[in-house]
Short mmCIF file of C-alpha atoms in Angstrom, two decimals:
data_model
loop_
_atom_site.label_atom_id
_atom_site.label_comp_id
_atom_site.label_asym_id
_atom_site.label_seq_id
_atom_site.Cartn_x
_atom_site.Cartn_y
_atom_site.Cartn_z
CA UNK A 1 31.99 -2.51 -2.67
CA UNK A 2 29.64 0.05 -1.16
CA UNK A 3 26.41 1.45 -3.07
CA UNK A 4 28.41 4.94 -3.17
CA UNK A 5 31.32 3.41 -4.76
CA UNK A 6 28.96 1.01 -7.06
CA UNK A 7 27.10 4.22 -8.31
CA UNK A 8 30.33 6.25 -9.03
CA UNK A 9 31.49 2.95 -11.06
CA UNK A 10 28.36 2.98 -13.00
CA UNK A 11 28.76 6.76 -14.12
CA UNK A 12 32.24 6.53 -15.00
CA UNK A 13 33.11 2.99 -16.29
CA UNK A 14 33.27 1.31 -19.56
CA UNK A 15 31.07 -1.60 -20.68
CA UNK A 16 33.57 -4.07 -19.32
CA UNK A 17 34.03 -2.34 -15.96
CA UNK A 18 30.25 -2.19 -15.64
CA UNK A 19 29.92 -5.81 -16.10
CA UNK A 20 32.97 -6.66 -13.43
CA UNK A 21 31.20 -4.33 -11.01
CA UNK A 22 27.84 -5.71 -11.48
CA UNK A 23 28.86 -9.37 -11.18
CA UNK A 24 30.86 -8.08 -7.94
CA UNK A 25 28.20 -6.37 -6.43
CA UNK A 26 25.47 -9.11 -6.87
CA UNK A 27 28.06 -11.94 -5.77
CA UNK A 28 29.02 -10.00 -2.50
CA UNK A 29 25.48 -9.24 -1.91
CA UNK A 30 24.62 -12.92 -2.47
CA UNK A 31 27.69 -14.21 -0.17
CA UNK A 32 26.46 -12.09 2.58
CA UNK A 33 22.58 -13.27 2.40
CA UNK A 34 23.97 -16.81 1.97
CA UNK A 35 26.12 -16.53 5.26
CA UNK A 36 23.03 -14.97 7.08
CA UNK A 37 20.66 -18.02 5.99
CA UNK A 38 22.90 -21.20 5.96
CA UNK A 39 22.90 -23.12 9.37
CA UNK A 40 26.24 -24.25 10.83
CA UNK A 41 27.58 -27.53 9.11
CA UNK A 42 28.57 -30.06 11.26
CA UNK A 43 32.29 -30.92 11.42
CA UNK A 44 33.97 -34.35 10.37
CA UNK A 45 33.96 -35.70 14.05
CA UNK A 46 30.01 -34.76 14.35
CA UNK A 47 29.14 -36.35 10.90
CA UNK A 48 30.99 -39.52 11.86
CA UNK A 49 29.08 -39.61 15.27
CA UNK A 50 25.77 -39.11 13.29
CA UNK A 51 26.67 -42.00 11.00
CA UNK A 52 27.36 -44.17 13.72
CA UNK A 53 23.91 -43.66 15.11
CA UNK A 54 22.64 -44.26 11.59
CA UNK A 55 24.51 -47.42 11.54
CA UNK A 56 22.88 -48.69 14.68
CA UNK A 57 19.46 -47.79 13.44
CA UNK A 58 20.07 -49.94 10.16
CA UNK A 59 20.14 -53.02 12.20
CA UNK A 60 20.27 -56.08 9.89
CA UNK A 61 20.14 -53.84 6.71
CA UNK A 62 23.92 -54.07 6.34
CA UNK A 63 23.54 -52.60 2.91
CA UNK A 64 22.75 -49.26 4.70
CA UNK A 65 25.69 -49.35 6.93
CA UNK A 66 28.36 -46.70 6.15
CA UNK A 67 31.82 -48.21 7.28
CA UNK A 68 34.98 -46.33 8.38
CA UNK A 69 38.45 -47.80 8.46
CA UNK A 70 40.38 -47.37 11.86
CA UNK A 71 43.54 -45.65 11.37
CA UNK A 72 45.19 -47.91 13.83
CA UNK A 73 43.79 -51.28 12.38
CA UNK A 74 45.10 -50.30 8.96
CA UNK A 75 48.48 -49.08 10.33
CA UNK A 76 48.85 -52.57 12.17
CA UNK A 77 47.80 -54.36 8.94
CA UNK A 78 50.52 -52.66 7.20
CA UNK A 79 53.04 -53.45 9.84
CA UNK A 80 51.82 -57.45 9.47
CA UNK A 81 52.81 -57.14 5.82
CA UNK A 82 56.35 -55.88 6.82
CA UNK A 83 55.44 -52.30 5.84
CA UNK A 84 56.52 -49.98 8.62
CA UNK A 85 58.40 -46.83 6.87
CA UNK A 86 56.35 -43.96 6.01
CA UNK A 87 56.99 -40.56 3.91
CA UNK A 88 55.15 -38.08 1.93
CA UNK A 89 53.03 -34.95 1.88
CA UNK A 90 49.88 -34.74 4.34
CA UNK A 91 46.57 -34.52 2.47
CA UNK A 92 43.11 -33.99 3.87
CA UNK A 93 41.48 -37.04 2.84
CA UNK A 94 44.60 -38.83 4.73
CA UNK A 95 44.74 -36.61 7.48
CA UNK A 96 43.48 -39.09 10.28
CA UNK A 97 45.87 -41.71 9.22
CA UNK A 98 48.70 -39.20 8.73
CA UNK A 99 47.90 -37.91 12.29
CA UNK A 100 48.14 -41.70 13.52
CA UNK A 101 51.40 -42.32 11.81
CA UNK A 102 52.71 -38.69 13.03
CA UNK A 103 51.91 -39.58 16.53
CA UNK A 104 52.58 -43.52 16.59
CA UNK A 105 55.24 -44.09 14.07
CA UNK A 106 59.09 -43.92 15.33
CA UNK A 107 60.69 -40.73 14.29
CA UNK A 108 63.28 -42.91 12.53
CA UNK A 109 60.33 -44.66 10.43
CA UNK A 110 58.43 -41.45 9.32
CA UNK A 111 59.44 -38.27 7.32
CA UNK A 112 57.09 -35.75 6.16
CA UNK A 113 59.00 -34.71 3.12
CA UNK A 114 59.19 -31.14 1.21
CA UNK A 115 57.28 -32.67 -1.86
CA UNK A 116 56.11 -35.78 -3.32
CA UNK A 117 58.97 -36.45 -5.59
CA UNK A 118 61.05 -36.35 -2.74
CA UNK A 119 59.04 -39.02 -0.91
CA UNK A 120 59.26 -41.37 -3.94
CA UNK A 121 63.23 -40.81 -3.77
CA UNK A 122 63.39 -41.22 -0.01
CA UNK A 123 61.22 -44.49 -0.22
CA UNK A 124 63.76 -45.58 -2.91
CA UNK A 125 66.70 -44.94 -0.87
CA UNK A 126 64.78 -46.87 2.09
CA UNK A 127 64.31 -49.86 -0.22
CA UNK A 128 68.06 -49.89 -1.37
CA UNK A 129 69.43 -49.97 2.39
CA UNK A 130 66.73 -52.48 3.72
CA UNK A 131 65.29 -54.39 0.69
CA UNK A 132 61.58 -53.39 2.22
CA UNK A 133 58.79 -51.37 0.66
CA UNK A 134 57.68 -47.99 2.23
CA UNK A 135 54.29 -46.13 2.11
CA UNK A 136 54.35 -42.91 0.03
CA UNK A 137 51.22 -40.72 1.14
CA UNK A 138 50.15 -37.80 -0.94
CA UNK A 139 47.11 -35.98 -2.54
CA UNK A 140 46.42 -36.89 -6.08
CA UNK A 141 47.18 -33.33 -7.07
CA UNK A 142 50.69 -34.05 -6.12
CA UNK A 143 51.19 -36.83 -8.57
CA UNK A 144 52.61 -34.56 -11.01
CA UNK A 145 55.54 -34.06 -8.80
CA UNK A 146 55.92 -37.94 -8.71
CA UNK A 147 56.13 -38.58 -12.45
CA UNK A 148 59.85 -38.30 -12.79
CA UNK A 149 61.31 -40.09 -9.89
CA UNK A 150 58.45 -42.70 -10.62
CA UNK A 151 59.17 -43.27 -14.34
CA UNK A 152 63.04 -42.95 -14.06
CA UNK A 153 63.99 -44.46 -10.86
CA UNK A 154 61.01 -46.77 -9.43
CA UNK A 155 59.51 -48.71 -12.16
CA UNK A 156 60.38 -52.30 -12.89
CA UNK A 157 61.89 -51.11 -16.37
CA UNK A 158 64.71 -49.23 -14.69
CA UNK A 159 65.48 -49.71 -11.07
CA UNK A 160 62.32 -51.76 -10.13
CA UNK A 161 61.78 -50.19 -6.58
CA UNK A 162 58.39 -51.51 -4.82
CA UNK A 163 56.79 -49.13 -2.58
CA UNK A 164 52.97 -48.45 -1.78
CA UNK A 165 51.28 -45.30 -2.65
CA UNK A 166 48.44 -44.15 -0.55
CA UNK A 167 46.91 -41.48 -2.67
CA UNK A 168 44.14 -39.01 -1.56
CA UNK A 169 41.47 -39.02 -4.48
CA UNK A 170 40.18 -35.45 -4.46
CA UNK A 171 37.83 -34.68 -7.11
CA UNK A 172 36.37 -38.35 -7.18
CA UNK A 173 33.77 -38.60 -10.18
CA UNK A 174 30.36 -38.01 -8.54
CA UNK A 175 31.51 -36.39 -5.60
CA UNK A 176 31.23 -32.45 -4.90
CA UNK A 177 34.77 -30.44 -4.97
CA UNK A 178 36.57 -27.53 -6.01
CA UNK A 179 37.26 -27.09 -9.87
CA UNK A 180 40.99 -27.91 -9.76
CA UNK A 181 40.09 -30.99 -7.93
CA UNK A 182 37.61 -32.08 -10.07
CA UNK A 183 39.94 -32.03 -13.25
CA UNK A 184 42.56 -33.81 -11.33
CA UNK A 185 40.12 -36.48 -9.84
CA UNK A 186 38.88 -37.37 -13.36
CA UNK A 187 42.57 -37.80 -14.52
CA UNK A 188 43.69 -39.67 -11.71
CA UNK A 189 42.94 -43.29 -12.76
CA UNK A 190 44.16 -42.61 -16.41
CA UNK A 191 47.41 -40.96 -15.09
CA UNK A 192 48.38 -44.02 -12.96
CA UNK A 193 47.26 -46.32 -15.88
CA UNK A 194 49.36 -44.25 -18.39
CA UNK A 195 52.36 -44.84 -15.67
CA UNK A 196 51.77 -48.32 -15.76
CA UNK A 197 51.19 -48.40 -11.94
CA UNK A 198 48.40 -51.00 -10.77
CA UNK A 199 45.85 -49.51 -8.44
CA UNK A 200 42.37 -49.81 -6.63
CA UNK A 201 40.28 -47.84 -4.16
CA UNK A 202 41.05 -48.75 -0.63
CA UNK A 203 37.89 -50.36 0.88
CA UNK A 204 36.76 -48.53 4.00
CA UNK A 205 36.28 -51.70 6.18
CA UNK A 206 38.90 -54.02 8.10
CA UNK A 207 38.19 -57.22 5.69
CA UNK A 208 38.38 -55.33 2.38
CA UNK A 209 41.58 -53.08 3.47
CA UNK A 210 43.18 -56.42 4.20
CA UNK A 211 42.32 -57.92 1.15
CA UNK A 212 43.66 -54.79 -0.96
CA UNK A 213 47.12 -54.97 1.09
CA UNK A 214 47.36 -58.77 -0.16
CA UNK A 215 47.12 -57.57 -3.56
CA UNK A 216 49.41 -54.78 -3.00
CA UNK A 217 52.06 -57.01 -1.18
CA UNK A 218 51.64 -59.75 -3.94
CA UNK A 219 52.20 -57.32 -6.69
CA UNK A 220 55.14 -55.57 -5.07
CA UNK A 221 56.89 -58.94 -4.20
CA UNK A 222 56.32 -60.38 -7.72
CA UNK A 223 56.95 -57.37 -10.08
CA UNK A 224 59.02 -55.29 -7.75
CA UNK A 225 57.30 -52.00 -8.68
CA UNK A 226 54.87 -49.17 -7.01
CA UNK A 227 51.34 -50.21 -6.19
CA UNK A 228 48.71 -47.62 -5.69
CA UNK A 229 45.79 -47.52 -3.36
CA UNK A 230 43.19 -44.54 -3.89
CA UNK A 231 41.64 -43.32 -0.71
CA UNK A 232 38.31 -41.54 -0.94
CA UNK A 233 36.87 -39.06 1.15
CA UNK A 234 35.85 -40.14 4.86
CA UNK A 235 37.54 -43.49 4.52
CA UNK A 236 39.25 -43.28 7.86
CA UNK A 237 37.68 -42.88 11.11
CA UNK A 238 38.51 -39.54 12.89
CA UNK A 239 41.91 -39.32 14.65
CA UNK A 240 43.52 -36.03 15.83
CA UNK A 241 46.93 -35.01 16.62
CA UNK A 242 47.16 -33.41 20.22
CA UNK A 243 46.62 -29.64 20.40
CA UNK A 244 49.92 -27.75 20.51
CA UNK A 245 50.22 -24.90 22.95
CA UNK A 246 50.33 -21.63 20.95
CA UNK A 247 53.77 -20.28 21.14
CA UNK A 248 53.11 -16.98 18.81
CA UNK A 249 50.08 -14.62 19.47
CA UNK A 250 48.74 -13.98 16.05
CA UNK A 251 46.44 -16.65 13.85
CA UNK A 252 46.98 -16.80 9.99
CA UNK A 253 43.89 -14.70 9.51
CA UNK A 254 44.76 -11.93 12.03
CA UNK A 255 48.29 -11.64 10.63
CA UNK A 256 46.48 -11.38 6.81
CA UNK A 257 44.34 -8.68 8.13
CA UNK A 258 47.18 -6.61 9.27
CA UNK A 259 48.95 -7.25 5.94
CA UNK A 260 46.07 -6.09 3.84
CA UNK A 261 45.35 -2.98 5.77
CA UNK A 262 48.80 -1.70 5.10
CA UNK A 263 48.91 -2.37 1.13
CA UNK A 264 48.57 0.33 -1.31
CA UNK A 265 45.60 0.43 -3.70
CA UNK A 266 47.78 -0.36 -6.77
CA UNK A 267 49.49 -3.42 -4.75
CA UNK A 268 49.47 -6.60 -6.63
CA UNK A 269 48.66 -9.73 -4.09
CA UNK A 270 49.34 -13.44 -4.96
CA UNK A 271 48.01 -15.76 -2.31
CA UNK A 272 49.21 -19.13 -1.65
CA UNK A 273 47.42 -22.40 -1.75
CA UNK A 274 45.23 -23.45 1.23
CA UNK A 275 43.51 -21.42 3.79
CA UNK A 276 45.20 -18.34 3.40
CA UNK A 277 43.77 -17.62 0.06
CA UNK A 278 40.40 -18.61 1.52
CA UNK A 279 41.05 -16.21 4.41
CA UNK A 280 42.18 -13.44 1.93
CA UNK A 281 38.99 -13.97 -0.17
CA UNK A 282 36.64 -13.54 2.99
CA UNK A 283 38.43 -10.65 4.04
CA UNK A 284 38.01 -8.76 1.07
CA UNK A 285 34.36 -9.32 1.01
CA UNK A 286 33.82 -8.10 4.63
CA UNK A 287 36.01 -4.78 3.53
CA UNK A 288 33.95 -4.61 0.37
CA UNK A 289 36.93 -4.41 -1.44
CA UNK A 290 36.41 -6.47 -4.53
CA UNK A 291 38.88 -9.35 -5.33
CA UNK A 292 40.68 -7.86 -8.57
CA UNK A 293 43.88 -7.06 -6.62
CA UNK A 294 44.45 -10.66 -5.80
CA UNK A 295 45.44 -13.82 -7.68
CA UNK A 296 44.11 -17.12 -5.65
CA UNK A 297 46.37 -19.78 -6.18
CA UNK A 298 43.89 -22.72 -5.66
CA UNK A 299 46.05 -25.23 -6.59
CA UNK A 300 49.54 -25.70 -7.70
CA UNK A 301 51.09 -25.68 -4.05
CA UNK A 302 54.42 -24.13 -3.81
CA UNK A 303 54.27 -21.94 -7.15
CA UNK A 304 52.88 -18.78 -5.72
CA UNK A 305 56.20 -17.20 -5.66
CA UNK A 306 57.00 -18.22 -9.23
CA UNK A 307 53.68 -16.79 -10.31
CA UNK A 308 54.47 -13.53 -8.51
CA UNK A 309 58.04 -13.40 -10.17
CA UNK A 310 56.37 -13.61 -13.37
CA UNK A 311 54.16 -10.66 -12.63
CA UNK A 312 56.79 -8.76 -11.00
CA UNK A 313 59.18 -8.79 -14.08
CA UNK A 314 56.65 -7.51 -16.26
CA UNK A 315 55.05 -4.77 -13.83
CA UNK A 316 58.24 -3.35 -12.48
CA UNK A 317 56.59 -0.13 -11.38
CA UNK A 318 54.16 -2.11 -9.32
CA UNK A 319 54.57 -3.41 -5.80
CA UNK A 320 54.02 -7.46 -5.87
CA UNK A 321 53.37 -8.92 -2.76
CA UNK A 322 53.51 -12.84 -2.40
CA UNK A 323 51.69 -14.10 0.56
CA UNK A 324 53.36 -17.72 0.94
CA UNK A 325 52.97 -20.26 3.77
CA UNK A 326 55.95 -22.38 5.20
CA UNK A 327 54.74 -25.70 3.62
CA UNK A 328 54.26 -24.19 0.14
CA UNK A 329 57.84 -22.55 0.24
CA UNK A 330 59.53 -25.63 1.49
CA UNK A 331 57.82 -27.63 -1.32
CA UNK A 332 59.65 -25.69 -4.21
CA UNK A 333 62.09 -23.76 -2.18
CA UNK A 334 64.44 -23.67 -5.30
CA UNK A 335 62.34 -20.81 -6.45
CA UNK A 336 63.83 -18.57 -3.96
CA UNK A 337 67.35 -19.03 -5.48
CA UNK A 338 65.65 -17.93 -8.83
CA UNK A 339 64.03 -14.89 -7.05
CA UNK A 340 67.02 -13.93 -5.55
CA UNK A 341 69.19 -13.97 -8.60
CA UNK A 342 66.89 -12.26 -10.86
CA UNK A 343 66.72 -9.60 -7.95
CA UNK A 344 63.32 -7.99 -9.07
CA UNK A 345 63.09 -4.67 -6.86
CA UNK A 346 59.50 -4.73 -6.47
CA UNK A 347 59.10 -8.36 -5.08
CA UNK A 348 57.94 -8.44 -1.52
CA UNK A 349 57.93 -11.89 -0.28
CA UNK A 350 55.70 -12.59 2.86
CA UNK A 351 55.78 -16.20 4.66
CA UNK A 352 53.24 -16.64 7.08
CA UNK A 353 54.93 -19.55 9.23
CA UNK A 354 52.81 -21.74 11.69
CA UNK A 355 55.23 -24.71 11.22
CA UNK A 356 52.38 -26.94 10.10
CA UNK A 357 50.59 -28.10 7.10
CA UNK A 358 47.42 -26.52 8.61
CA UNK A 359 45.05 -26.88 5.72
CA UNK A 360 45.15 -30.75 5.62
CA UNK A 361 45.40 -31.67 9.19
CA UNK A 362 48.24 -29.84 11.10
CA UNK A 363 51.04 -32.11 10.54
CA UNK A 364 54.34 -30.45 11.42
CA UNK A 365 56.71 -28.77 8.66
CA UNK A 366 60.80 -28.47 9.04
CA UNK A 367 60.04 -24.76 9.46
CA UNK A 368 58.38 -25.44 12.75
CA UNK A 369 61.78 -25.97 14.27
CA UNK A 370 62.13 -22.53 15.35
CA UNK A 371 65.54 -22.92 16.59
CA UNK A 372 67.18 -24.88 14.07
CA UNK A 373 65.70 -23.53 10.84
CA UNK A 374 66.10 -20.15 9.55
CA UNK A 375 64.29 -18.60 6.60
CA UNK A 376 65.96 -15.36 6.82
CA UNK A 377 69.59 -17.01 6.42
CA UNK A 378 68.07 -19.07 3.32
CA UNK A 379 66.89 -15.86 1.78
CA UNK A 380 69.93 -13.96 2.21
CA UNK A 381 71.86 -16.91 0.91
CA UNK A 382 69.83 -17.05 -2.32
CA UNK A 383 70.40 -13.15 -2.74
CA UNK A 384 67.36 -11.63 -1.17
CA UNK A 385 68.36 -7.81 -0.32
CA UNK A 386 67.03 -8.23 3.33
CA UNK A 387 64.85 -10.00 5.95
CA UNK A 388 62.48 -8.90 8.60
CA UNK A 389 60.84 -10.99 11.24
CA UNK A 390 57.53 -10.05 12.91
CA UNK A 391 55.58 -11.88 15.56
CA UNK A 392 52.99 -9.35 17.03
CA UNK A 393 50.47 -7.06 15.10
CA UNK A 394 52.57 -3.69 15.57
CA UNK A 395 55.55 -5.50 14.30
CA UNK A 396 53.59 -6.94 11.17
CA UNK A 397 52.33 -3.28 10.47
CA UNK A 398 55.51 -1.57 10.62
CA UNK A 399 57.20 -4.23 8.74
CA UNK A 400 54.33 -4.20 5.75
CA UNK A 401 55.00 -0.41 5.61
CA UNK A 402 58.42 -0.91 5.47
CA UNK A 403 58.67 -3.29 2.77
CA UNK A 404 56.80 -0.94 0.47
CA UNK A 405 59.84 1.38 0.63
CA UNK A 406 62.49 -1.31 0.40
CA UNK A 407 64.30 -2.27 -2.73
CA UNK A 408 63.63 -6.07 -3.31
CA UNK A 409 63.50 -8.73 -3.22
CA UNK A 410 63.02 -8.82 0.46
CA UNK A 411 61.30 -11.44 2.80
CA UNK A 412 59.18 -10.86 5.90
CA UNK A 413 58.44 -13.89 7.59
CA UNK A 414 55.65 -14.13 10.36
CA UNK A 415 55.60 -16.30 12.81
CA UNK A 416 52.15 -17.48 13.85
CA UNK A 417 49.99 -20.19 15.76
CA UNK A 418 48.09 -22.89 14.04
CA UNK A 419 44.33 -23.06 13.41
CA UNK A 420 41.56 -21.68 11.56
CA UNK A 421 37.93 -20.61 11.96
CA UNK A 422 35.53 -23.74 11.72
CA UNK A 423 33.27 -21.66 9.42
CA UNK A 424 35.84 -20.57 6.83
CA UNK A 425 34.12 -20.62 3.31
CA UNK A 426 35.76 -21.07 0.03
CA UNK A 427 35.97 -18.59 -2.86
CA UNK A 428 32.41 -18.00 -4.63
CA UNK A 429 34.07 -16.89 -7.81
CA UNK A 430 35.26 -19.00 -10.36
CA UNK A 431 38.89 -19.10 -11.23
CA UNK A 432 38.43 -17.70 -14.63
CA UNK A 433 36.41 -14.76 -13.11
CA UNK A 434 39.43 -14.30 -10.92
CA UNK A 435 41.87 -14.22 -13.71
CA UNK A 436 39.80 -11.79 -15.90
CA UNK A 437 39.41 -9.27 -12.89
CA UNK A 438 43.16 -9.79 -12.08
CA UNK A 439 44.42 -9.23 -15.42
CA UNK A 440 42.29 -6.09 -15.79
CA UNK A 441 43.52 -4.85 -12.45
CA UNK A 442 47.23 -5.72 -13.88
CA UNK A 443 46.52 -3.58 -17.02
CA UNK A 444 45.14 -0.45 -15.13
CA UNK A 445 48.84 0.85 -14.85
CA UNK A 446 52.06 -0.22 -16.47
#
């Protein structure tokens, strides 16, 4: 917020308004100063190279050596154990292993599923057809999606279906992470224990990984049920997918800026999980807009549209813009049917489609098949009033302006290229602060 706006707000606002304004002014100033003073942080690949140098310097002091598990080694260890079918939802802590599987596993033996529960069911079908065990990979925040198929299908007391769960342990106790991941990280061991699923952390060196797989294989053969390996941060050495040649001109951040610049001052925005909300936050900072117009869905992947629907139904005179991603929409695509059939006229759905799980390594989504996948047909089949496709900045600007005058629910799909800035930050405000300011913004007008 500019100093002039700040002064006007001080003169005219209530006490609660002054508190929010002061907090926002101080916060935005601190963000700018912090960005100016912070040196650039090394990326994962540079950290890995730096650690290799430290390992060499440690010499015979093996206790000072930091190990990394080669994705190729672990992949081959699994194959030796008779496990060569992979399915799941990519995760940032598993991105190197997932990238290796994506590049090297036959397409018949690897499926990136819409959500984690789908992966449990797919692994079950695979076992019924072959008698073999599959690897199901996921982030621990996706454990909730697996509970029903695990407990009512896979566990020994029901259909007794062995499978290896490879779980990225975000929010591991004692490690720095975002609030939603810290909560999930603390709960992960207890949740697995409550489900009756044995687990252990995956060691980050070859011999340890081999022993862990022996334990998993023994349990799955003996008890015929799921076994879990928890993967800590930087367990795997780096492995990157080949870069995809851009097909579309806009990046997600470029598209987001055009969207925001064409919204009204009373328009309500709900940003989906991942980099989109991070880019939205930073763009608001750069414009000195404040963050009260935006609800940032920092967790709960796939649920931004349901949150938006709940708001739209209660605020029928306000425009509600759901800024979604292709992977998030696919995760709980049934929500589009609910939106279409409820028919809120003020619901404006924008899917920014890069055909990839960009926040966790760039693994492809089904929506990246631009010749064989059609969000527009899905939306209209669910009851959306109309669909618009945009690719270049001029089309995006015109489409957002048109959305504001259209009766919803309507869908705008923006096809973009993959990738994000290396220095992209994370929201500095706490989720509860975001919630408080957002609810105040919603209450300004019925």
